[in-house]
PDB file of N, CA and C in Angstrom:
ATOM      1  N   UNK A   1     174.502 -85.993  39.019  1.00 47.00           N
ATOM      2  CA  UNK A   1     175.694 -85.953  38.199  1.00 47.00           C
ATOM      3  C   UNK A   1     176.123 -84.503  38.018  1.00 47.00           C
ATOM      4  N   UNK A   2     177.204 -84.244  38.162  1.00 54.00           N
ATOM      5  CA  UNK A   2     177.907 -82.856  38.170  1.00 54.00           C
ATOM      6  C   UNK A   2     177.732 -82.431  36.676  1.00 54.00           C
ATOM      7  N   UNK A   3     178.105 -81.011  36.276  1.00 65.00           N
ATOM      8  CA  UNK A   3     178.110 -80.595  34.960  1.00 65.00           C
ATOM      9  C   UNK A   3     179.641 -80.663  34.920  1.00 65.00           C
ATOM     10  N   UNK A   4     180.028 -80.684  33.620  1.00 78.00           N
ATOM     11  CA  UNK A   4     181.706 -80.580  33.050  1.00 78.00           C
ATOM     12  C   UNK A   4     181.620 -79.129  33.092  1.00 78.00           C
ATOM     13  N   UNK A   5     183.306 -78.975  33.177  1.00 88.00           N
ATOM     14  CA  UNK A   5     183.775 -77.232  33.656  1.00 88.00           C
ATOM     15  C   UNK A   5     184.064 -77.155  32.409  1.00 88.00           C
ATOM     16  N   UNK A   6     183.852 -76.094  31.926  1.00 92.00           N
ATOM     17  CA  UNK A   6     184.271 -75.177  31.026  1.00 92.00           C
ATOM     18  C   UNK A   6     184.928 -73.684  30.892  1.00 92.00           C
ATOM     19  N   UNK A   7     185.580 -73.093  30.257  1.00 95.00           N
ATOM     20  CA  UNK A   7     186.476 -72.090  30.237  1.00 95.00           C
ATOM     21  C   UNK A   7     184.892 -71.111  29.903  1.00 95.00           C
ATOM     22  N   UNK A   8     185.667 -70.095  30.632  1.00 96.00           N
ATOM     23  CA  UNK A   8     184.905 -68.419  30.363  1.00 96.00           C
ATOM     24  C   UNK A   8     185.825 -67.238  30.384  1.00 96.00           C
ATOM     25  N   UNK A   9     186.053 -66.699  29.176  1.00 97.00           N
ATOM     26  CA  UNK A   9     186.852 -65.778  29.542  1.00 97.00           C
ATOM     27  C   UNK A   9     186.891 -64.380  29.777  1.00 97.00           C
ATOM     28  N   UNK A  10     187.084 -63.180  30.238  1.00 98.00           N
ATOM     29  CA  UNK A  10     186.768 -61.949  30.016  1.00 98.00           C
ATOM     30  C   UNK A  10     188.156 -61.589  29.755  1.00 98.00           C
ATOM     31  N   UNK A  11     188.172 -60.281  28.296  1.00 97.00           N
ATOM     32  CA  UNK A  11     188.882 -60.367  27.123  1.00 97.00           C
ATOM     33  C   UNK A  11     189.516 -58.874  27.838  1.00 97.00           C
ATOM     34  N   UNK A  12     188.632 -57.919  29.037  1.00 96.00           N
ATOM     35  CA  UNK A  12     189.493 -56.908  29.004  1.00 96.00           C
ATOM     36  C   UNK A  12     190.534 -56.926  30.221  1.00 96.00           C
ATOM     37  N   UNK A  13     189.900 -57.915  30.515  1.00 97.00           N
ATOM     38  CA  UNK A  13     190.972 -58.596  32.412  1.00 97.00           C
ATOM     39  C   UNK A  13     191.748 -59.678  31.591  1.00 97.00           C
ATOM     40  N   UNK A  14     191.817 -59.800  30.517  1.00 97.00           N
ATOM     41  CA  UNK A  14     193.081 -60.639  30.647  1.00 97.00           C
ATOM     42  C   UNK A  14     192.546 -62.336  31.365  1.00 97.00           C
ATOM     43  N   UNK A  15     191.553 -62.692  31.613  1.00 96.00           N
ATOM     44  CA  UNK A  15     191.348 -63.598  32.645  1.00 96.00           C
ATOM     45  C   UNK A  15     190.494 -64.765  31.848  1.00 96.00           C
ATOM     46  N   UNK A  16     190.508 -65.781  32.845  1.00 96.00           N
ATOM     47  CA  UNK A  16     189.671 -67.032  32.199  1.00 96.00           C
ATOM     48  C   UNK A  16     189.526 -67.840  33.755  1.00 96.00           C
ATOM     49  N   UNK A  17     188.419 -68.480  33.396  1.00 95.00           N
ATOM     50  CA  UNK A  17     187.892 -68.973  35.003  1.00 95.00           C
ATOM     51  C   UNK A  17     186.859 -70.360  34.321  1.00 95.00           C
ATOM     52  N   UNK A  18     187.316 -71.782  35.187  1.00 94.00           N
ATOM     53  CA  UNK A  18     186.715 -72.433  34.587  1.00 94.00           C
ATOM     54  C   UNK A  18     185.573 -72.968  35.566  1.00 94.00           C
ATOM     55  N   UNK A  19     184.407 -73.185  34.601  1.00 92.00           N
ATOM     56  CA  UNK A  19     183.115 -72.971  35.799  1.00 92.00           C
ATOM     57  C   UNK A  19     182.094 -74.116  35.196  1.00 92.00           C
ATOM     58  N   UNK A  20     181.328 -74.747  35.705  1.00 91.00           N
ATOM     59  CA  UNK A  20     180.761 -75.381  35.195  1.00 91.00           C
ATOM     60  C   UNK A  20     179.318 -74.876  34.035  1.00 91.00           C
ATOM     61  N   UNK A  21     178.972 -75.760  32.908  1.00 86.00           N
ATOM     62  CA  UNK A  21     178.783 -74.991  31.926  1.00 86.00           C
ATOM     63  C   UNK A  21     177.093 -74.904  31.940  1.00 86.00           C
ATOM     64  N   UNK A  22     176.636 -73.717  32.131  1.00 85.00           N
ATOM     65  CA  UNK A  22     175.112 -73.920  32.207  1.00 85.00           C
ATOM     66  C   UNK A  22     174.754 -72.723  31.160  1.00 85.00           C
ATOM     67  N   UNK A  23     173.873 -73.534  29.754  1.00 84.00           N
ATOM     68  CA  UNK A  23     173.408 -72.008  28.392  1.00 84.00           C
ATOM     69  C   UNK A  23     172.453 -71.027  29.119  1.00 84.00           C
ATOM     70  N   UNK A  24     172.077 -71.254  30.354  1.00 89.00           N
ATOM     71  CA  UNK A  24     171.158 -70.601  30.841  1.00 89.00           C
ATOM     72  C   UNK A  24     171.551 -69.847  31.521  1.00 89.00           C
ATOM     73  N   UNK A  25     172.343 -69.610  32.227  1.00 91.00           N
ATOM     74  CA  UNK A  25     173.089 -68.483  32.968  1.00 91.00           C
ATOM     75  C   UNK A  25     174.224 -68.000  32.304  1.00 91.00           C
ATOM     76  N   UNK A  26     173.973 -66.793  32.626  1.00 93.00           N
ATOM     77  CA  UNK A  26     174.789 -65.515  32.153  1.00 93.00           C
ATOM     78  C   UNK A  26     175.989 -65.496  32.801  1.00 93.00           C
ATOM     79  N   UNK A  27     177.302 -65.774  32.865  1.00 94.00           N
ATOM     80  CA  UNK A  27     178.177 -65.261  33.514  1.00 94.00           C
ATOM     81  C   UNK A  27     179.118 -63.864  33.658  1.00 94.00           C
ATOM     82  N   UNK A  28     179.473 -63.359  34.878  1.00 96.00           N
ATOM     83  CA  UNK A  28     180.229 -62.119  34.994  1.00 96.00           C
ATOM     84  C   UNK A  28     181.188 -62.353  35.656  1.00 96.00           C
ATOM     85  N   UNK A  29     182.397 -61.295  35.052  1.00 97.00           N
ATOM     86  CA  UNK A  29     183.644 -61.282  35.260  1.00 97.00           C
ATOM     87  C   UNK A  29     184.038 -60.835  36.598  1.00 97.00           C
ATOM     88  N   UNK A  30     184.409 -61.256  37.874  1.00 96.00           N
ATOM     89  CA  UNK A  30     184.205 -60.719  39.507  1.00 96.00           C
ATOM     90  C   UNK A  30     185.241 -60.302  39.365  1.00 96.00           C
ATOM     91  N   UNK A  31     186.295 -59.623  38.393  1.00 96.00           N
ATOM     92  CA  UNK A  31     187.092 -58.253  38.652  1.00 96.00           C
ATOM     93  C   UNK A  31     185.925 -56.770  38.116  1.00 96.00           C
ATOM     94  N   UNK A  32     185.329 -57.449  36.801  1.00 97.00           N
ATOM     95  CA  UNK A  32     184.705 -56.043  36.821  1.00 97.00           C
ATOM     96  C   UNK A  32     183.604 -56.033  36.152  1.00 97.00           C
ATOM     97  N   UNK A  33     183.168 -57.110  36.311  1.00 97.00           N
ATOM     98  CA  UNK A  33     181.295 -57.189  36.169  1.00 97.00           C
ATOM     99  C   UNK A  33     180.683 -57.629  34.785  1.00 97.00           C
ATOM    100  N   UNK A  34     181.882 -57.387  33.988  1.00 97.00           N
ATOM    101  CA  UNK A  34     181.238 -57.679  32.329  1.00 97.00           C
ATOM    102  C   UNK A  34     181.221 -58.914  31.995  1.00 97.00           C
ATOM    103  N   UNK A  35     180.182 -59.324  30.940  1.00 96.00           N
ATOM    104  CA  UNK A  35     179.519 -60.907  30.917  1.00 96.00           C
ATOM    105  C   UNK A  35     181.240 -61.709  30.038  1.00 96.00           C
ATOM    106  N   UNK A  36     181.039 -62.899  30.958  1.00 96.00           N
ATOM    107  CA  UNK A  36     181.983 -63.527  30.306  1.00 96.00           C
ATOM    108  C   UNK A  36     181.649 -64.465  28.513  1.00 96.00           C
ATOM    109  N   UNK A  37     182.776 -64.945  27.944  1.00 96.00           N
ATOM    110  CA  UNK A  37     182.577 -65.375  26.512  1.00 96.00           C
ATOM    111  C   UNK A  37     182.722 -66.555  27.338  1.00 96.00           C
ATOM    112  N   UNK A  38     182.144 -67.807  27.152  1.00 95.00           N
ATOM    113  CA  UNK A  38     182.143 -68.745  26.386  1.00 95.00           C
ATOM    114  C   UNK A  38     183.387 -69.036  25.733  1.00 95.00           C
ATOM    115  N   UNK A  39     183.997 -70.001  26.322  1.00 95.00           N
ATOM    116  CA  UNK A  39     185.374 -70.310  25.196  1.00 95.00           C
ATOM    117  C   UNK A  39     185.592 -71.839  25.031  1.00 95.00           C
ATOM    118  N   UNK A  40     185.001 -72.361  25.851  1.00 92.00           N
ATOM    119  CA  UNK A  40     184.858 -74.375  25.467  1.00 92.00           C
ATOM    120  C   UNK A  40     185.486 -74.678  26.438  1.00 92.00           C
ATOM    121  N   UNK A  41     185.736 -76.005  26.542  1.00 90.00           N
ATOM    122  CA  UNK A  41     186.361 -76.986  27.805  1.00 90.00           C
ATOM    123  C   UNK A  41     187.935 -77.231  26.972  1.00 90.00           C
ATOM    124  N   UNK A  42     188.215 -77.196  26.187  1.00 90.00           N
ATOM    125  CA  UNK A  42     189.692 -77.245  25.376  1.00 90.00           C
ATOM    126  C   UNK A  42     190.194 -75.947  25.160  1.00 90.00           C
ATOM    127  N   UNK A  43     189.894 -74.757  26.012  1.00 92.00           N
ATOM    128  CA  UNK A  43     190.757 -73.421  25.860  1.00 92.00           C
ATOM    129  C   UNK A  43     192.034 -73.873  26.722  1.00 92.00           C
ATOM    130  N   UNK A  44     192.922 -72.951  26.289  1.00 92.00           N
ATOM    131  CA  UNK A  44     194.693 -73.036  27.213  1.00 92.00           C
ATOM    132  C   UNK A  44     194.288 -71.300  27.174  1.00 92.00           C
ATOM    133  N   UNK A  45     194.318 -70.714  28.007  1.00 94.00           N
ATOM    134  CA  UNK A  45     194.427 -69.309  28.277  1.00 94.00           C
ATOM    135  C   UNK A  45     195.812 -68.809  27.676  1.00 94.00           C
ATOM    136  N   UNK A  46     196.323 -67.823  27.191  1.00 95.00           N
ATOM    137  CA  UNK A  46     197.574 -67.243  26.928  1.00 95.00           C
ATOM    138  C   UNK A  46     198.066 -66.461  28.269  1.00 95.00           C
ATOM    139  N   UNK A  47     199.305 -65.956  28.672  1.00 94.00           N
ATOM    140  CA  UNK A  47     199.242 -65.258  30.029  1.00 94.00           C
ATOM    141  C   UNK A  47     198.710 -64.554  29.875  1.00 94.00           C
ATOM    142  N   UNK A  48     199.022 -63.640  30.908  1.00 93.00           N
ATOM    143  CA  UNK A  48     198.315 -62.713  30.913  1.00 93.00           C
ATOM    144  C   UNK A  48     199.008 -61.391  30.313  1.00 93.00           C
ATOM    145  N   UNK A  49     200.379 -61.908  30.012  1.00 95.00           N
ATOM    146  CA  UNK A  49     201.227 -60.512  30.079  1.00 95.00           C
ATOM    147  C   UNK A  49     201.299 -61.002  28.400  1.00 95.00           C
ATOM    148  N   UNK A  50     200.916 -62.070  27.843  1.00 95.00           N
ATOM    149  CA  UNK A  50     201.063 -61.865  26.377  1.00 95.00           C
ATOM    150  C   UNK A  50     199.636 -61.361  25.922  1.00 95.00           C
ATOM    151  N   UNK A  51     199.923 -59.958  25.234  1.00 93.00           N
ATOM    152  CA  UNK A  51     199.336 -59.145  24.585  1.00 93.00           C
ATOM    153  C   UNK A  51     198.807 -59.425  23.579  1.00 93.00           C
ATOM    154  N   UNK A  52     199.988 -59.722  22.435  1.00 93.00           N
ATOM    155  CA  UNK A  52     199.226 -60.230  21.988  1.00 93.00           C
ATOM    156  C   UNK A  52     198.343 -61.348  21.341  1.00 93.00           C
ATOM    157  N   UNK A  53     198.893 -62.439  22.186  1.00 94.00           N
ATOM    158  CA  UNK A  53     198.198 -63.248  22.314  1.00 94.00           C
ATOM    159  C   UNK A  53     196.694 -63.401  22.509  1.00 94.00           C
ATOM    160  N   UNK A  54     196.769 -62.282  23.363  1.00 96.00           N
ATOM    161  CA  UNK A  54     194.808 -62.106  24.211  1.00 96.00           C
ATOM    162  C   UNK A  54     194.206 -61.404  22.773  1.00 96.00           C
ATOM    163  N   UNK A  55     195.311 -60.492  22.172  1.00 96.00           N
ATOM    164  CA  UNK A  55     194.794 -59.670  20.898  1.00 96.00           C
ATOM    165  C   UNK A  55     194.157 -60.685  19.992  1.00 96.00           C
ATOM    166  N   UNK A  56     194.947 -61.418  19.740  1.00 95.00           N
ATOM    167  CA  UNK A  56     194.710 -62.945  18.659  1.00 95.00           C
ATOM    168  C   UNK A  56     193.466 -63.539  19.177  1.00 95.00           C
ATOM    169  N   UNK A  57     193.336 -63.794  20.674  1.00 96.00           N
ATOM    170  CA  UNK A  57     191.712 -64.911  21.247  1.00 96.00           C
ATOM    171  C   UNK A  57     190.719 -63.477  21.023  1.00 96.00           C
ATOM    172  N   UNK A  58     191.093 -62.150  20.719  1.00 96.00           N
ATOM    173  CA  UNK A  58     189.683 -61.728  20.333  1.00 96.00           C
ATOM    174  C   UNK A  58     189.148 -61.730  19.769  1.00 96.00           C
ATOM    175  N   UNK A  59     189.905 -62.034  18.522  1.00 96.00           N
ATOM    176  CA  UNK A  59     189.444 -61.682  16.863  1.00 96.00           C
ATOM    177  C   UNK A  59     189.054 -62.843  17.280  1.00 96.00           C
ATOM    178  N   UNK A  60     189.340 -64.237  17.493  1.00 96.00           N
ATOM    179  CA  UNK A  60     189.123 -65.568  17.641  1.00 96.00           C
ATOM    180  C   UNK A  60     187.383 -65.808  17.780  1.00 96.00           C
ATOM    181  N   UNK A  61     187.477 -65.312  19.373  1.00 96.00           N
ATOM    182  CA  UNK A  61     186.568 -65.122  19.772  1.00 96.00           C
ATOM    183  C   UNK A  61     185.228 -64.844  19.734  1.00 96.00           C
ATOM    184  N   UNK A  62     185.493 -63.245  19.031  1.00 95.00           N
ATOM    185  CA  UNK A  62     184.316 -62.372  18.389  1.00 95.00           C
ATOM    186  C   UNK A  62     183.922 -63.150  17.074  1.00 95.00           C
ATOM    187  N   UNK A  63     184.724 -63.693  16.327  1.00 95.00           N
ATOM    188  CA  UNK A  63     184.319 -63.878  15.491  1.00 95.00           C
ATOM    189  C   UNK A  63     183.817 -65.487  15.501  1.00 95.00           C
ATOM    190  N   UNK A  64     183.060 -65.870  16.477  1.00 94.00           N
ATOM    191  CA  UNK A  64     182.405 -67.019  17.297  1.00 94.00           C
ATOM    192  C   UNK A  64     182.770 -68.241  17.075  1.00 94.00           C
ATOM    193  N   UNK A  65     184.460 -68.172  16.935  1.00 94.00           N
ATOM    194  CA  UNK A  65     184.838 -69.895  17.832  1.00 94.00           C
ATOM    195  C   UNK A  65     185.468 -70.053  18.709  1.00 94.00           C
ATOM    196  N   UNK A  66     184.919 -71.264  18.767  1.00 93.00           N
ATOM    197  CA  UNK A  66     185.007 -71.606  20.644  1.00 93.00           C
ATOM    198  C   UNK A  66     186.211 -72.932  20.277  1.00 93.00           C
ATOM    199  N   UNK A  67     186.545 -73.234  22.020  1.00 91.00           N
ATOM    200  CA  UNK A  67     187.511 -74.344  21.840  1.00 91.00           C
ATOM    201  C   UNK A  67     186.970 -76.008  22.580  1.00 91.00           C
ATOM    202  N   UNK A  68     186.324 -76.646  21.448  1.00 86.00           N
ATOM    203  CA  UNK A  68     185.719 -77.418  21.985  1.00 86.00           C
ATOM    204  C   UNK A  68     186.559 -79.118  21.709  1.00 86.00           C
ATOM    205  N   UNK A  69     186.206 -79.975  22.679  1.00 79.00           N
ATOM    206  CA  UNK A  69     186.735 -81.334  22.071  1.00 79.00           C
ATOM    207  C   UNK A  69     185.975 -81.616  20.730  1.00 79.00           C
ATOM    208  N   UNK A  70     187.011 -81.969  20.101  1.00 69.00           N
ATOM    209  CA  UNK A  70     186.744 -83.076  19.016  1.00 69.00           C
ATOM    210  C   UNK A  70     186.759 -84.473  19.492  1.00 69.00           C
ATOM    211  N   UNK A  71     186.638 -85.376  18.519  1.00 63.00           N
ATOM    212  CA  UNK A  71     186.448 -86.818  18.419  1.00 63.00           C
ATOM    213  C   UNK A  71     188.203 -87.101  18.433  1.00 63.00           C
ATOM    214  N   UNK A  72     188.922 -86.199  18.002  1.00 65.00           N
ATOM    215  CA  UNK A  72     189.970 -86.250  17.967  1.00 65.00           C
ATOM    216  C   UNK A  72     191.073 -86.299  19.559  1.00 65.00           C
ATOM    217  N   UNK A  73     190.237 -85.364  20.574  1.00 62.00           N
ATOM    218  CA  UNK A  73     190.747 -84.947  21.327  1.00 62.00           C
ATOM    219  C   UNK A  73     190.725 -83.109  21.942  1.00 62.00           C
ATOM    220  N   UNK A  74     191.081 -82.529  21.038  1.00 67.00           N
ATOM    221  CA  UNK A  74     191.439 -81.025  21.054  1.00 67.00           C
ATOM    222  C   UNK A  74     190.507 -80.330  20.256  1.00 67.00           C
ATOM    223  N   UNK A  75     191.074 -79.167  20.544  1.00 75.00           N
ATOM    224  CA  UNK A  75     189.877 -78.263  19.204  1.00 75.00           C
ATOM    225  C   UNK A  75     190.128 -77.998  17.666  1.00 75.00           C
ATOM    226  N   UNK A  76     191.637 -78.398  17.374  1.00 81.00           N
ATOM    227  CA  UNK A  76     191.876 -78.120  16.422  1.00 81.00           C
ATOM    228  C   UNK A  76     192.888 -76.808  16.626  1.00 81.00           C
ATOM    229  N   UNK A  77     193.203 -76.801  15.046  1.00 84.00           N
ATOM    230  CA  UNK A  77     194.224 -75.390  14.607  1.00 84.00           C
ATOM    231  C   UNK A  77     193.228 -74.278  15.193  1.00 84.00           C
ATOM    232  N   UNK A  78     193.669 -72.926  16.244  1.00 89.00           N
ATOM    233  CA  UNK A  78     193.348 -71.983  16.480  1.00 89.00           C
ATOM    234  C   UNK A  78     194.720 -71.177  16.253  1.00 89.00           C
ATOM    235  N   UNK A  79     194.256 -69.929  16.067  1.00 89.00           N
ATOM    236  CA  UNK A  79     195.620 -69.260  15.442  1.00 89.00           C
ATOM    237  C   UNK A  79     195.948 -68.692  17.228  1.00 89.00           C
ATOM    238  N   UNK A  80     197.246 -68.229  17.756  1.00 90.00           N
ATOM    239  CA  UNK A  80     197.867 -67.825  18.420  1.00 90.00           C
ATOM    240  C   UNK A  80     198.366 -66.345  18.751  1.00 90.00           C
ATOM    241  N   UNK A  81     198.761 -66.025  17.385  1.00 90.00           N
ATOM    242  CA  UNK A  81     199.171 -64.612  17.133  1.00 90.00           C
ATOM    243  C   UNK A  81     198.917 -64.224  16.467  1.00 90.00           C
ATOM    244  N   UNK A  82     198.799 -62.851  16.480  1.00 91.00           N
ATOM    245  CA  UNK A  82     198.381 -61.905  15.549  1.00 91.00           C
ATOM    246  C   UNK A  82     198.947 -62.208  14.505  1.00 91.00           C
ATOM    247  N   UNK A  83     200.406 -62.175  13.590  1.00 93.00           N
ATOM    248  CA  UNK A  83     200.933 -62.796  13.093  1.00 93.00           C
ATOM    249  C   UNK A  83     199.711 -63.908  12.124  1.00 93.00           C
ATOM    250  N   UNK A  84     199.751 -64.755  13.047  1.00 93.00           N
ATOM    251  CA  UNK A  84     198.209 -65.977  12.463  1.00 93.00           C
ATOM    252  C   UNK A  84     197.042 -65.551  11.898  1.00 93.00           C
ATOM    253  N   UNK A  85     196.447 -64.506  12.774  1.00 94.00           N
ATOM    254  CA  UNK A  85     195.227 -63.807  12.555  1.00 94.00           C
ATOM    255  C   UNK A  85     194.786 -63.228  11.377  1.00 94.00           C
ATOM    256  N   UNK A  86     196.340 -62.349  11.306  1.00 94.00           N
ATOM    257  CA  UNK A  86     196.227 -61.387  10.045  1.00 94.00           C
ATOM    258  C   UNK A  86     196.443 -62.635   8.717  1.00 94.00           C
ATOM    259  N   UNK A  87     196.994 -63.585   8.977  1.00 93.00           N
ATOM    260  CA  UNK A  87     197.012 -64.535   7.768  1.00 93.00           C
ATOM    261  C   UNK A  87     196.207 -65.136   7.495  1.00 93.00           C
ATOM    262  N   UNK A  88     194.941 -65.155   8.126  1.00 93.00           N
ATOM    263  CA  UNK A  88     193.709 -66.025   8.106  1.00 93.00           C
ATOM    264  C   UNK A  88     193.171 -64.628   7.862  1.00 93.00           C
ATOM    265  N   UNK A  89     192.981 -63.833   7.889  1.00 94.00           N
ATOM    266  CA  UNK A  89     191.631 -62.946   7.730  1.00 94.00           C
ATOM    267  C   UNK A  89     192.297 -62.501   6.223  1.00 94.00           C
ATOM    268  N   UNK A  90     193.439 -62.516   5.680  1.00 94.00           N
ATOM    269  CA  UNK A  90     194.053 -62.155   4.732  1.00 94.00           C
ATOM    270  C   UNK A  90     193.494 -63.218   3.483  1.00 94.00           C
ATOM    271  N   UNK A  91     193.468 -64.531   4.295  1.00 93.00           N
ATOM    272  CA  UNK A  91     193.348 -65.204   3.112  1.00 93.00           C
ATOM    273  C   UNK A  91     191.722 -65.235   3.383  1.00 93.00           C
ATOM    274  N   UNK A  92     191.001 -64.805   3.853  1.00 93.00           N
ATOM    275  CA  UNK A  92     189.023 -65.003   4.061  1.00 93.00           C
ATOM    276  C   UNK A  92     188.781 -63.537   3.209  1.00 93.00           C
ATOM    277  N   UNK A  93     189.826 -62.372   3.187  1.00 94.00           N
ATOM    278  CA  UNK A  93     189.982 -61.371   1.813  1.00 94.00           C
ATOM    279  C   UNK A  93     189.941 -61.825   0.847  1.00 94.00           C
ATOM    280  N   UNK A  94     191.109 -62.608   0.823  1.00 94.00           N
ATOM    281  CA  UNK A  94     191.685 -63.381  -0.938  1.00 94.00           C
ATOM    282  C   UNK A  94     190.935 -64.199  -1.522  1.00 94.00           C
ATOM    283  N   UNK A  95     190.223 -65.120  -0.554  1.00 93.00           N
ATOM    284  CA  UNK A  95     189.374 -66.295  -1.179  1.00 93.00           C
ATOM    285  C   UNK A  95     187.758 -65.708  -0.644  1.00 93.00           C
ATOM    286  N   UNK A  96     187.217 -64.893   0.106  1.00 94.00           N
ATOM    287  CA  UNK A  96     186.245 -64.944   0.393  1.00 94.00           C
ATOM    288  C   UNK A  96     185.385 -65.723   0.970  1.00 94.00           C
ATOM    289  N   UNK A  97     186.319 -66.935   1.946  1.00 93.00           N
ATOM    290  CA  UNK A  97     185.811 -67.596   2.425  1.00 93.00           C
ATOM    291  C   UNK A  97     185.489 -66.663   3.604  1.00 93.00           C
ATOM    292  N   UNK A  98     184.372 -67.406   4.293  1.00 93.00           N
ATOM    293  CA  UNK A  98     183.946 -66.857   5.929  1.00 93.00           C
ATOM    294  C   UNK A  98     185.058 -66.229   6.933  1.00 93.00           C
ATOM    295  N   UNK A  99     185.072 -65.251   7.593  1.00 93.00           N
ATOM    296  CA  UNK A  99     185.999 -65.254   8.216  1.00 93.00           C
ATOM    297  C   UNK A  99     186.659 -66.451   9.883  1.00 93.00           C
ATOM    298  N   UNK A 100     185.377 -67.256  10.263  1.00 93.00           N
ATOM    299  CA  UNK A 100     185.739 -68.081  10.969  1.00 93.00           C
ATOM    300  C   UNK A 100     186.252 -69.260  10.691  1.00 93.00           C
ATOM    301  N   UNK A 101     185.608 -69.613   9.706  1.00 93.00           N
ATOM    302  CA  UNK A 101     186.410 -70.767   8.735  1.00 93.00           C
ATOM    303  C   UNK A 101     187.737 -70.417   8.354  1.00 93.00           C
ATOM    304  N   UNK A 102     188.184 -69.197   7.850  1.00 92.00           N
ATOM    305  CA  UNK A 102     189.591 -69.248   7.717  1.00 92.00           C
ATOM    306  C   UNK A 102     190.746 -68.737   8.751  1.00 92.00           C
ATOM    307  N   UNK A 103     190.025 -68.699   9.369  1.00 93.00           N
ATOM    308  CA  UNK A 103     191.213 -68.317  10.793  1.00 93.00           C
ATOM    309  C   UNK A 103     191.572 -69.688  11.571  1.00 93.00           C
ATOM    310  N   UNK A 104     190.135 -70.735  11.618  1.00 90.00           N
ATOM    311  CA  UNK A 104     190.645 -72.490  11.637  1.00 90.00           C
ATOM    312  C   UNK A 104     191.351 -72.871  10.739  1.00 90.00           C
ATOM    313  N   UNK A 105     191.503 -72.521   9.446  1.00 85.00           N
ATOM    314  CA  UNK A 105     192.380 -73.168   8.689  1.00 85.00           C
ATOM    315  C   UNK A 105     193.682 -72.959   8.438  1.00 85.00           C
ATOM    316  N   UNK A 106     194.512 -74.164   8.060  1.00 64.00           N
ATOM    317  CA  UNK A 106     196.120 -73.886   7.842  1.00 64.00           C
ATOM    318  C   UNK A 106     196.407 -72.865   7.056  1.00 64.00           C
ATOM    319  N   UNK A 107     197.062 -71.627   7.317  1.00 54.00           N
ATOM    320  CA  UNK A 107     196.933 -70.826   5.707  1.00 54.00           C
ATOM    321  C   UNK A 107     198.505 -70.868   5.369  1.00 54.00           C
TER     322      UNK A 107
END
């Protein structure tokens, strides 16, 4: 039985490559060698030429969520833009909630 593909992205190429998903291997980016993230089987890549879009999947990113199916279907609210970002980390200031928890949530 095959493994399901999953998204990997590397954050300074701009890039995402979907590969099948093994926790045991390390993946690297074959423009320029650095280990890829982990981003789930429900990522949509942003282009490449939106900035900051890729700006928005870092904070996303780094701050360790991934885009995985739900029971629902999708992964849920992920913020898009910076715009989003700064309103979720604004309100994980205001309320002191976690900062990954509030960048999933509606703010």
């Amino acid at each position: 039985m095959g493994h399901a593909k999953t998204s990997y992205v590397c954050l300074p190429c701009r890039a995402s490559y979907k590969q099948p998903y093994d926790r045991e291997r390390e993946r690297r980016c074959p423009r320029c060698a650095r280990t890829l993230i982990h981003a789930g089987s429900a990522f949509a890549p942003p282009r490449r030429r939106d900035v900051s879009g890729w700006r928005a999947l870092s904070v996303v990113l780094n701050a360790g969520i991934r885009f995985h199916k739900s029971c629902c279907g999708g992964p849920g609210y992920r913020p898009r833009t910076l715009s989003e970002v700064k309103s979720g980390l604004a309100h994980a200031r205001r309320t002191g909630e976690p900062i990954a928890k509030a960048l999933v949530s509606f703010t």
